[in-house]
Amino acid sequence: MQASSVYTGPVFEMASRQFHTVADHLDIPVHERARILMPKRVLAVSCPIHRDDGSVAVYQGYRVQHHLTLGPTKGGTRFAPNVDVGEVAALAIWMSWKCALAGLPYGGAKGGIAVDPRALSKRELEALSRRYMQEMIPFVGPHTDVMAPDMGTNEQVMAWFMDTYSMYQGKTVSEVVTGKPVDTGGTVGRREATGRGVAYLIRRAADTIGLNLDGATAIVQGFGNVGSVATLTLAASGVRVIGVSDHSAAYYDPKGLDVRSLDAHVAKTGALAGYSKEGLFDAAELLVQKCDILVPAAVERVIDEHNAGKIDCRILAEGANGPTTPEADDILRNRPDIFVIPDILCNAGGVIVSYFEWVQGLQQLFWDESEVNDRLNRTLEKSFQEVVRLSKTRGLTHRDAALSIGVERVLSAKRKRGLFP
Ligand code: GLU
């Protein structure tokens, strides 16, 4: 397969390498591989906005749609300084395998803007969100490509996206975006869904390996929407959370941290820094401290060939997308002491409840929270069992099993639909 000059960089290479590993397991002929791996299309946009000081700043934005074989594309929009088209493409590819594994009728997509949203005022953030969506109008739609939150975006940004798209259509089109506030057509349970799903799967992994969660210890990297909800849900099940970190600080206390007051501090100040003078710890060292459950819920590529041999946990629950490099996977393959819950399974709760939000919006028939959570748990349970079963029968790692299921479903649909024209 020829290398691409558009999609480059370490994150894209990682998605590509993972794909070829499972394509080898699945015996996918080389001539079919590019058709499954390479993104269908990409839009790159320049988004100018007026800064508060009167100057004009221009930000680069992207949206990658990976494949359209199973329905509209689906995926979040990330606002982060290092966003580039290769990373967005990798994240779109992972969304495809994630949606297929969960049985959702979507292809994968992802978008992003290279910006530090914390460096913008609220007015600037709104201007940038609206300009990005305005540039995306010809490319997205409720039956074409449905956006959602990701790192650096939230319900408010989704409300601005939805409003901007709707203003141009002359009517409210709430289904063009998921992860909206509940009072603008969102669903109950979406904000918490990814973190709740992570906690549900940790419970299932703990059952499988005979670990009692009551009194088990956990370390969580990332205290955003995913990490904080996972932390609080685990703590409510009796787990002792001994370490947490975000971009600003890391805290470690083997006796257990007060996760409610950490959460209250982050809700007030936006970050962990300044929570306390005690318990401050080195963020990289935190990942290799002994614990039962390690949850990387921040950025890509934090578990690599340097620390994979040193992590000291029984369950590795990947709340983030792509936290473990293929080099680290080669080390983890020989560490059967660690039960890995791979990202496309572990963090699928978000897109699963996004799908519920989209379905509810299209039907204008809304469910209560227990229905959302029950359906979420049932969907995750099915995927969990499929991954564990395939891993056993084919002797694959959980990641390779999860990816195999996703890739095989996309491949099968492509083969049945055939090649146009
Ligand atoms: N950004 C989330 C993810 O990576 C959610 C995507 C969605 O809800 O569409 O899975």
Short mmCIF file of C-alpha atoms and ligand atoms in Angstrom, two decimals:
data_model
loop_
_atom_site.label_atom_id
_atom_site.label_comp_id
_atom_site.label_asym_id
_atom_site.label_seq_id
_atom_site.Cartn_x
_atom_site.Cartn_y
_atom_site.Cartn_z
CA MET A 1 0.00 0.00 0.00
CA GLN A 2 1.38 3.42 -0.96
CA ALA A 3 2.12 5.90 1.83
CA SER A 4 -0.08 9.02 1.87
CA SER A 5 1.32 12.53 1.66
CA VAL A 6 -1.82 13.96 3.30
CA TYR A 7 -2.15 11.70 6.31
CA THR A 8 1.18 11.63 8.11
CA GLY A 9 2.57 11.69 11.63
CA PRO A 10 2.92 9.26 14.52
CA VAL A 11 -0.79 8.95 15.37
CA PHE A 12 -1.78 8.12 11.80
CA GLU A 13 1.10 5.63 11.57
CA MET A 14 -0.16 4.04 14.75
CA ALA A 15 -3.72 3.60 13.40
CA SER A 16 -2.26 2.24 10.18
CA ARG A 17 0.03 -0.22 11.95
CA GLN A 18 -2.82 -1.48 14.15
CA PHE A 19 -4.93 -1.99 11.03
CA HIS A 20 -2.25 -3.98 9.21
CA THR A 21 -1.74 -6.20 12.26
CA VAL A 22 -5.40 -7.22 12.28
CA ALA A 23 -5.56 -7.32 8.48
CA ASP A 24 -2.80 -9.95 8.67
CA HIS A 25 -4.82 -11.94 11.25
CA LEU A 26 -7.91 -11.67 9.08
CA ASP A 27 -6.00 -12.52 5.89
CA ILE A 28 -7.31 -9.43 4.12
CA PRO A 29 -5.66 -9.38 0.68
CA VAL A 30 -3.25 -6.49 0.21
CA HIS A 31 -5.27 -5.08 -2.72
CA GLU A 32 -8.32 -4.59 -0.46
CA ARG A 33 -6.52 -2.85 2.38
CA ALA A 34 -6.31 0.73 1.10
CA ARG A 35 -10.04 0.71 0.42
CA ILE A 36 -10.75 -0.08 4.07
CA LEU A 37 -8.02 1.97 5.74
CA MET A 38 -7.78 5.23 3.80
CA PRO A 39 -10.25 8.00 4.70
CA LYS A 40 -12.98 8.71 2.15
CA ARG A 41 -12.59 12.50 2.30
CA VAL A 42 -11.23 15.45 4.26
CA LEU A 43 -12.06 19.14 4.48
CA ALA A 44 -9.41 21.58 5.72
CA VAL A 45 -10.56 25.10 6.56
CA SER A 46 -9.05 28.37 7.75
CA CYS A 47 -11.20 30.00 10.42
CA PRO A 48 -10.57 33.72 10.97
CA ILE A 49 -12.01 35.42 14.06
CA HIS A 50 -11.77 38.83 15.71
CA ARG A 51 -9.80 38.56 18.94
CA ASP A 52 -10.91 40.66 21.90
CA ASP A 53 -7.93 42.98 21.40
CA GLY A 54 -9.14 43.92 17.90
CA SER A 55 -6.66 41.75 15.98
CA VAL A 56 -7.67 38.97 13.61
CA ALA A 57 -6.43 35.42 14.24
CA VAL A 58 -6.75 32.52 11.80
CA TYR A 59 -7.04 28.94 13.03
CA GLN A 60 -6.71 25.75 10.99
CA GLY A 61 -9.58 23.29 11.21
CA TYR A 62 -10.18 19.84 9.74
CA ARG A 63 -12.85 17.21 9.38
CA VAL A 64 -12.09 13.69 8.15
CA GLN A 65 -14.81 11.23 7.12
CA HIS A 66 -13.38 7.73 7.08
CA HIS A 67 -16.05 5.64 5.35
CA LEU A 68 -19.70 6.03 4.33
CA THR A 69 -20.47 2.32 3.92
CA LEU A 70 -22.71 1.79 6.95
CA GLY A 71 -24.50 5.13 7.20
CA PRO A 72 -23.58 8.70 8.10
CA THR A 73 -20.19 9.33 9.64
CA LYS A 74 -19.95 10.09 13.35
CA GLY A 75 -17.37 11.52 15.64
CA GLY A 76 -16.22 14.30 17.89
CA THR A 77 -14.56 17.65 17.31
CA ARG A 78 -11.34 18.34 19.19
CA PHE A 79 -9.94 21.76 20.10
CA ALA A 80 -6.28 21.28 21.03
CA PRO A 81 -3.02 23.00 20.09
CA ASN A 82 -1.39 20.00 18.39
CA VAL A 83 -4.35 18.96 16.18
CA ASP A 84 -3.29 18.10 12.64
CA VAL A 85 -4.86 16.27 9.75
CA GLY A 86 -2.95 13.02 10.39
CA GLU A 87 -4.15 12.86 13.98
CA VAL A 88 -7.73 13.69 13.02
CA ALA A 89 -7.64 10.97 10.33
CA ALA A 90 -6.38 8.38 12.84
CA LEU A 91 -9.13 9.35 15.28
CA ALA A 92 -11.71 9.05 12.45
CA ILE A 93 -10.43 5.56 11.59
CA TRP A 94 -10.69 4.51 15.26
CA MET A 95 -14.26 5.87 15.32
CA SER A 96 -15.09 3.52 12.43
CA TRP A 97 -13.87 0.42 14.24
CA LYS A 98 -15.51 1.64 17.49
CA CYS A 99 -18.92 2.19 15.86
CA ALA A 100 -18.77 -1.13 14.00
CA LEU A 101 -17.79 -3.02 17.17
CA ALA A 102 -20.77 -1.49 19.01
CA GLY A 103 -23.07 -2.30 16.07
CA LEU A 104 -23.92 1.35 15.34
CA PRO A 105 -24.98 2.26 11.78
CA TYR A 106 -22.18 4.76 11.26
CA GLY A 107 -18.81 5.24 9.67
CA GLY A 108 -16.16 7.10 11.63
CA ALA A 109 -15.34 10.80 11.43
CA LYS A 110 -13.38 13.28 13.48
CA GLY A 111 -12.75 16.97 13.37
CA GLY A 112 -10.58 19.45 15.11
CA ILE A 113 -9.11 22.91 15.30
CA ALA A 114 -5.47 23.60 16.19
CA VAL A 115 -6.13 25.94 19.11
CA ASP A 116 -5.75 26.03 22.86
CA PRO A 117 -9.35 26.74 23.90
CA ARG A 118 -8.20 27.82 27.36
CA ALA A 119 -6.36 30.75 25.76
CA LEU A 120 -9.63 32.13 24.27
CA SER A 121 -12.31 34.21 25.96
CA LYS A 122 -15.85 32.85 25.87
CA ARG A 123 -16.75 35.28 23.08
CA GLU A 124 -13.71 34.22 21.03
CA LEU A 125 -14.52 30.55 21.59
CA GLU A 126 -18.07 31.11 20.39
CA ALA A 127 -16.85 33.01 17.31
CA LEU A 128 -14.40 30.22 16.45
CA SER A 129 -16.97 27.45 17.03
CA ARG A 130 -19.52 29.20 14.84
CA ARG A 131 -17.03 29.98 12.07
CA TYR A 132 -15.80 26.37 12.02
CA MET A 133 -19.35 25.03 11.73
CA GLN A 134 -20.22 27.60 9.07
CA GLU A 135 -17.22 26.38 7.01
CA MET A 136 -18.38 22.77 7.53
CA ILE A 137 -21.97 23.26 6.34
CA PRO A 138 -21.51 21.74 2.85
CA PHE A 139 -19.65 18.77 4.38
CA VAL A 140 -21.87 17.68 7.31
CA GLY A 141 -25.56 17.03 8.00
CA PRO A 142 -27.85 14.83 10.08
CA HIS A 143 -27.68 12.04 7.45
CA THR A 144 -24.15 12.79 6.25
CA ASP A 145 -21.84 13.43 9.19
CA VAL A 146 -22.87 14.04 12.79
CA MET A 147 -20.49 15.89 15.13
CA ALA A 148 -20.04 15.47 18.90
CA PRO A 149 -17.75 16.68 21.68
CA ASP A 150 -14.17 15.52 22.14
CA MET A 151 -11.15 16.91 23.96
CA GLY A 152 -11.45 20.68 24.48
CA THR A 153 -15.12 20.91 23.44
CA ASN A 154 -18.32 20.50 25.46
CA GLU A 155 -22.11 20.86 25.47
CA GLN A 156 -21.89 24.62 24.98
CA VAL A 157 -19.76 24.27 21.84
CA MET A 158 -22.24 21.68 20.52
CA ALA A 159 -25.11 24.13 21.13
CA TRP A 160 -23.26 26.79 19.10
CA PHE A 161 -22.57 24.26 16.29
CA MET A 162 -26.22 23.22 16.21
CA ASP A 163 -27.46 26.80 16.28
CA THR A 164 -25.12 27.89 13.47
CA TYR A 165 -26.10 24.97 11.22
CA SER A 166 -29.78 25.53 12.00
CA MET A 167 -29.67 29.27 11.26
CA TYR A 168 -28.41 28.53 7.74
CA GLN A 169 -31.18 25.96 7.18
CA GLY A 170 -33.91 28.26 8.48
CA LYS A 171 -35.09 25.60 10.94
CA THR A 172 -33.79 23.71 13.95
CA VAL A 173 -31.73 20.68 12.91
CA SER A 174 -30.74 19.31 16.28
CA GLU A 175 -29.63 15.90 14.89
CA VAL A 176 -26.60 17.39 13.13
CA VAL A 177 -24.79 17.32 16.47
CA THR A 178 -24.87 15.08 19.54
CA GLY A 179 -23.67 15.84 23.04
CA LYS A 180 -25.91 18.92 23.11
CA PRO A 181 -27.31 20.33 26.34
CA VAL A 182 -30.43 18.40 27.38
CA ASP A 183 -32.64 21.47 27.01
CA THR A 184 -31.64 21.98 23.37
CA GLY A 185 -32.46 18.45 22.15
CA GLY A 186 -29.70 16.54 23.92
CA THR A 187 -30.28 13.32 25.80
CA VAL A 188 -30.05 12.69 29.50
CA GLY A 189 -27.00 10.59 30.27
CA ARG A 190 -24.85 11.66 27.29
CA ARG A 191 -22.42 13.85 29.25
CA GLU A 192 -21.71 11.05 31.71
CA ALA A 193 -21.89 8.21 29.16
CA THR A 194 -18.21 7.72 28.32
CA GLY A 195 -17.07 7.72 31.97
CA ARG A 196 -19.97 5.51 33.02
CA GLY A 197 -19.14 3.07 30.25
CA VAL A 198 -15.50 2.96 31.34
CA ALA A 199 -16.61 2.16 34.90
CA TYR A 200 -19.10 -0.51 33.68
CA LEU A 201 -16.38 -2.29 31.70
CA ILE A 202 -13.94 -2.09 34.61
CA ARG A 203 -16.59 -3.85 36.71
CA ARG A 204 -16.92 -6.56 34.05
CA ALA A 205 -13.14 -6.96 33.78
CA ALA A 206 -12.89 -7.16 37.58
CA ASP A 207 -15.57 -9.92 37.63
CA THR A 208 -13.63 -11.79 34.95
CA ILE A 209 -10.30 -11.76 36.80
CA GLY A 210 -11.84 -12.15 40.27
CA LEU A 211 -10.90 -8.70 41.57
CA ASN A 212 -13.14 -7.30 44.30
CA LEU A 213 -13.77 -3.64 43.46
CA ASP A 214 -14.57 -2.81 47.06
CA GLY A 215 -11.17 -1.67 48.32
CA ALA A 216 -9.41 -2.01 44.95
CA THR A 217 -7.12 0.90 44.02
CA ALA A 218 -7.22 3.08 40.90
CA ILE A 219 -5.10 5.72 39.19
CA VAL A 220 -6.76 7.96 36.60
CA GLN A 221 -4.83 10.09 34.11
CA GLY A 222 -7.00 12.94 32.80
CA PHE A 223 -9.72 14.64 34.79
CA GLY A 224 -11.89 15.96 31.97
CA ASN A 225 -15.38 14.72 31.17
CA VAL A 226 -14.30 11.08 30.81
CA GLY A 227 -11.77 10.80 33.65
CA SER A 228 -13.82 12.68 36.24
CA VAL A 229 -17.04 10.70 35.69
CA ALA A 230 -15.11 7.41 35.63
CA THR A 231 -13.36 8.41 38.88
CA LEU A 232 -16.59 9.34 40.68
CA THR A 233 -18.40 6.22 39.45
CA LEU A 234 -15.55 3.94 40.53
CA ALA A 235 -15.35 5.64 43.93
CA ALA A 236 -19.10 5.08 44.36
CA SER A 237 -18.45 1.33 43.85
CA GLY A 238 -15.96 1.31 46.72
CA VAL A 239 -12.78 1.77 44.66
CA ARG A 240 -10.02 3.74 46.43
CA VAL A 241 -8.73 6.31 43.93
CA ILE A 242 -5.08 6.84 44.88
CA GLY A 243 -3.89 8.97 41.97
CA VAL A 244 -5.29 11.51 39.50
CA SER A 245 -3.65 13.88 37.04
CA ASP A 246 -4.46 16.38 34.32
CA HIS A 247 -2.42 18.81 32.17
CA SER A 248 -1.91 21.05 35.21
CA ALA A 249 -1.03 18.75 38.15
CA ALA A 250 -0.90 15.21 39.52
CA TYR A 251 -1.90 14.05 43.00
CA TYR A 252 -1.08 10.76 44.67
CA ASP A 253 -2.07 9.43 48.07
CA PRO A 254 -1.90 5.67 48.76
CA LYS A 255 -4.54 6.13 51.47
CA GLY A 256 -6.99 7.44 48.88
CA LEU A 257 -7.94 10.89 47.54
CA ASP A 258 -11.14 12.78 48.27
CA VAL A 259 -12.51 12.58 44.74
CA ARG A 260 -15.63 14.64 45.43
CA SER A 261 -13.64 17.62 46.61
CA LEU A 262 -11.21 17.19 43.67
CA ASP A 263 -14.19 17.25 41.33
CA ALA A 264 -15.63 20.34 43.05
CA HIS A 265 -12.24 22.08 42.72
CA VAL A 266 -12.08 21.30 38.97
CA ALA A 267 -15.69 22.44 38.48
CA LYS A 268 -14.75 25.77 40.08
CA THR A 269 -11.28 26.40 38.63
CA GLY A 270 -11.18 24.29 35.44
CA ALA A 271 -8.10 22.24 36.44
CA LEU A 272 -6.55 20.16 39.22
CA ALA A 273 -3.72 22.65 39.92
CA GLY A 274 -4.08 24.48 43.20
CA TYR A 275 -6.21 21.78 44.83
CA SER A 276 -3.74 21.14 47.64
CA LYS A 277 -0.06 21.50 48.49
CA GLU A 278 -0.02 17.94 49.76
CA GLY A 279 0.16 14.87 47.58
CA LEU A 280 1.61 16.64 44.52
CA PHE A 281 3.33 14.05 42.35
CA ASP A 282 5.18 13.64 39.08
CA ALA A 283 2.62 12.99 36.32
CA ALA A 284 4.77 10.51 34.37
CA GLU A 285 5.69 8.60 37.53
CA LEU A 286 2.02 8.35 38.48
CA LEU A 287 1.39 6.03 35.51
CA VAL A 288 3.81 3.41 36.83
CA GLN A 289 2.67 3.37 40.47
CA LYS A 290 1.20 0.12 41.73
CA CYS A 291 -2.61 0.00 41.53
CA ASP A 292 -5.35 -2.45 40.54
CA ILE A 293 -6.92 -0.26 37.86
CA LEU A 294 -5.06 2.18 35.61
CA VAL A 295 -7.22 4.51 33.50
CA PRO A 296 -5.44 6.65 30.89
CA ALA A 297 -8.23 9.11 30.00
CA ALA A 298 -6.29 11.96 28.41
CA VAL A 299 -4.27 11.98 25.19
CA GLU A 300 -2.74 9.51 22.75
CA ARG A 301 0.55 7.63 23.10
CA VAL A 302 1.15 7.90 26.86
CA ILE A 303 1.92 4.20 27.31
CA ASP A 304 4.90 3.48 25.12
CA GLU A 305 7.95 1.22 24.91
CA HIS A 306 9.57 3.07 27.84
CA ASN A 307 6.89 2.57 30.47
CA ALA A 308 4.81 -0.41 29.25
CA GLY A 309 7.10 -2.85 31.05
CA LYS A 310 6.81 -0.84 34.26
CA ILE A 311 3.09 -0.26 34.62
CA ASP A 312 1.91 -2.15 37.66
CA CYS A 313 -1.85 -2.72 37.41
CA ARG A 314 -4.27 -5.61 36.85
CA ILE A 315 -6.72 -3.75 34.61
CA LEU A 316 -5.70 -1.19 31.99
CA ALA A 317 -8.88 0.68 31.02
CA GLU A 318 -8.32 2.96 28.03
CA GLY A 319 -10.67 5.91 28.47
CA ALA A 320 -8.62 7.95 25.97
CA ASN A 321 -8.34 7.24 22.26
CA GLY A 322 -5.01 5.66 21.34
CA PRO A 323 -3.23 5.90 24.71
CA THR A 324 -1.10 2.79 24.02
CA THR A 325 1.43 2.66 21.18
CA PRO A 326 1.96 -0.48 19.06
CA GLU A 327 5.46 -0.77 20.60
CA ALA A 328 3.85 -0.83 24.06
CA ASP A 329 1.34 -3.39 22.78
CA ASP A 330 4.24 -5.67 21.84
CA ILE A 331 5.33 -5.54 25.48
CA LEU A 332 1.80 -5.94 26.87
CA ARG A 333 1.27 -9.01 24.66
CA ASN A 334 3.71 -10.78 26.98
CA ARG A 335 2.06 -9.49 30.15
CA PRO A 336 -0.99 -11.71 30.71
CA ASP A 337 -1.11 -10.27 34.26
CA ILE A 338 -2.78 -7.16 32.78
CA PHE A 339 -6.37 -7.25 31.50
CA VAL A 340 -6.49 -4.60 28.78
CA ILE A 341 -9.83 -2.99 27.93
CA PRO A 342 -8.91 -1.45 24.57
CA ASP A 343 -9.99 2.10 23.72
CA ILE A 344 -12.51 1.28 20.99
CA LEU A 345 -14.39 -0.85 23.52
CA CYS A 346 -13.59 1.03 26.73
CA ASN A 347 -14.62 4.55 25.68
CA ALA A 348 -17.46 3.54 23.32
CA GLY A 349 -20.11 4.64 25.83
CA GLY A 350 -19.89 8.19 24.47
CA VAL A 351 -20.71 7.39 20.87
CA ILE A 352 -23.26 4.76 21.89
CA VAL A 353 -25.29 7.36 23.80
CA SER A 354 -24.64 9.85 20.98
CA TYR A 355 -26.39 7.33 18.74
CA PHE A 356 -29.29 7.22 21.23
CA GLU A 357 -29.41 11.02 21.17
CA TRP A 358 -29.52 11.05 17.35
CA VAL A 359 -32.27 8.41 17.25
CA GLN A 360 -34.33 10.28 19.86
CA GLY A 361 -33.88 13.55 17.98
CA LEU A 362 -34.93 12.05 14.64
CA GLN A 363 -38.06 10.56 16.24
CA GLN A 364 -38.74 13.44 18.65
CA LEU A 365 -39.36 10.81 21.29
CA PHE A 366 -37.21 11.10 24.38
CA TRP A 367 -36.20 8.42 26.88
CA ASP A 368 -35.59 8.67 30.59
CA GLU A 369 -32.15 8.20 32.10
CA SER A 370 -32.70 4.62 33.26
CA GLU A 371 -33.64 3.61 29.70
CA VAL A 372 -30.52 5.33 28.32
CA ASN A 373 -28.26 3.68 30.91
CA ASP A 374 -29.86 0.23 30.53
CA ARG A 375 -29.43 0.31 26.77
CA LEU A 376 -25.87 1.59 27.18
CA ASN A 377 -24.95 -1.25 29.53
CA ARG A 378 -26.56 -3.86 27.27
CA THR A 379 -24.69 -2.57 24.22
CA LEU A 380 -21.36 -2.53 26.08
CA GLU A 381 -22.02 -5.97 27.57
CA LYS A 382 -22.53 -7.48 24.11
CA SER A 383 -19.31 -5.94 22.79
CA PHE A 384 -17.37 -6.95 25.92
CA GLN A 385 -18.46 -10.58 25.55
CA GLU A 386 -17.71 -10.63 21.82
CA VAL A 387 -14.21 -9.25 22.37
CA VAL A 388 -13.34 -11.63 25.23
CA ARG A 389 -14.74 -14.61 23.31
CA LEU A 390 -12.85 -13.84 20.09
CA SER A 391 -9.67 -13.16 22.03
CA LYS A 392 -9.92 -16.64 23.56
CA THR A 393 -10.92 -18.56 20.44
CA ARG A 394 -8.33 -16.95 18.15
CA GLY A 395 -5.62 -16.35 20.73
CA LEU A 396 -5.63 -12.61 20.10
CA THR A 397 -5.00 -9.71 22.46
CA HIS A 398 -8.16 -7.85 23.46
CA ARG A 399 -7.12 -4.96 21.21
CA ASP A 400 -6.58 -7.17 18.19
CA ALA A 401 -9.88 -8.96 18.90
CA ALA A 402 -11.81 -5.68 19.20
CA LEU A 403 -10.21 -4.25 16.06
CA SER A 404 -10.82 -7.49 14.17
CA ILE A 405 -14.55 -7.35 14.90
CA GLY A 406 -14.77 -3.71 13.81
CA VAL A 407 -12.64 -4.13 10.68
CA GLU A 408 -14.40 -7.34 9.64
CA ARG A 409 -17.85 -5.70 9.84
CA VAL A 410 -16.76 -2.77 7.66
CA LEU A 411 -15.05 -5.15 5.22
CA SER A 412 -18.09 -7.40 4.98
CA ALA A 413 -20.41 -4.45 4.24
CA LYS A 414 -18.00 -3.11 1.61
CA ARG A 415 -17.77 -6.50 -0.08
CA LYS A 416 -21.55 -6.92 -0.15
CA ARG A 417 -22.21 -3.41 -1.46
CA GLY A 418 -19.52 -3.85 -4.11
CA LEU A 419 -17.43 -1.23 -5.81
CA PHE A 420 -19.10 1.71 -7.58
CA PRO A 421 -19.27 2.13 -10.56
N1 GLU B 1 -15.43 11.99 20.84
C1 GLU B 1 -15.99 10.79 21.36
C2 GLU B 1 -15.19 9.59 20.93
O1 GLU B 1 -14.02 9.69 20.65
C3 GLU B 1 -17.48 10.68 21.09
C4 GLU B 1 -17.89 10.70 19.65
C5 GLU B 1 -19.39 10.79 19.44
O2 GLU B 1 -20.13 10.81 20.42
O3 GLU B 1 -19.79 10.85 18.27
O4 GLU B 1 -15.66 8.48 20.92
#
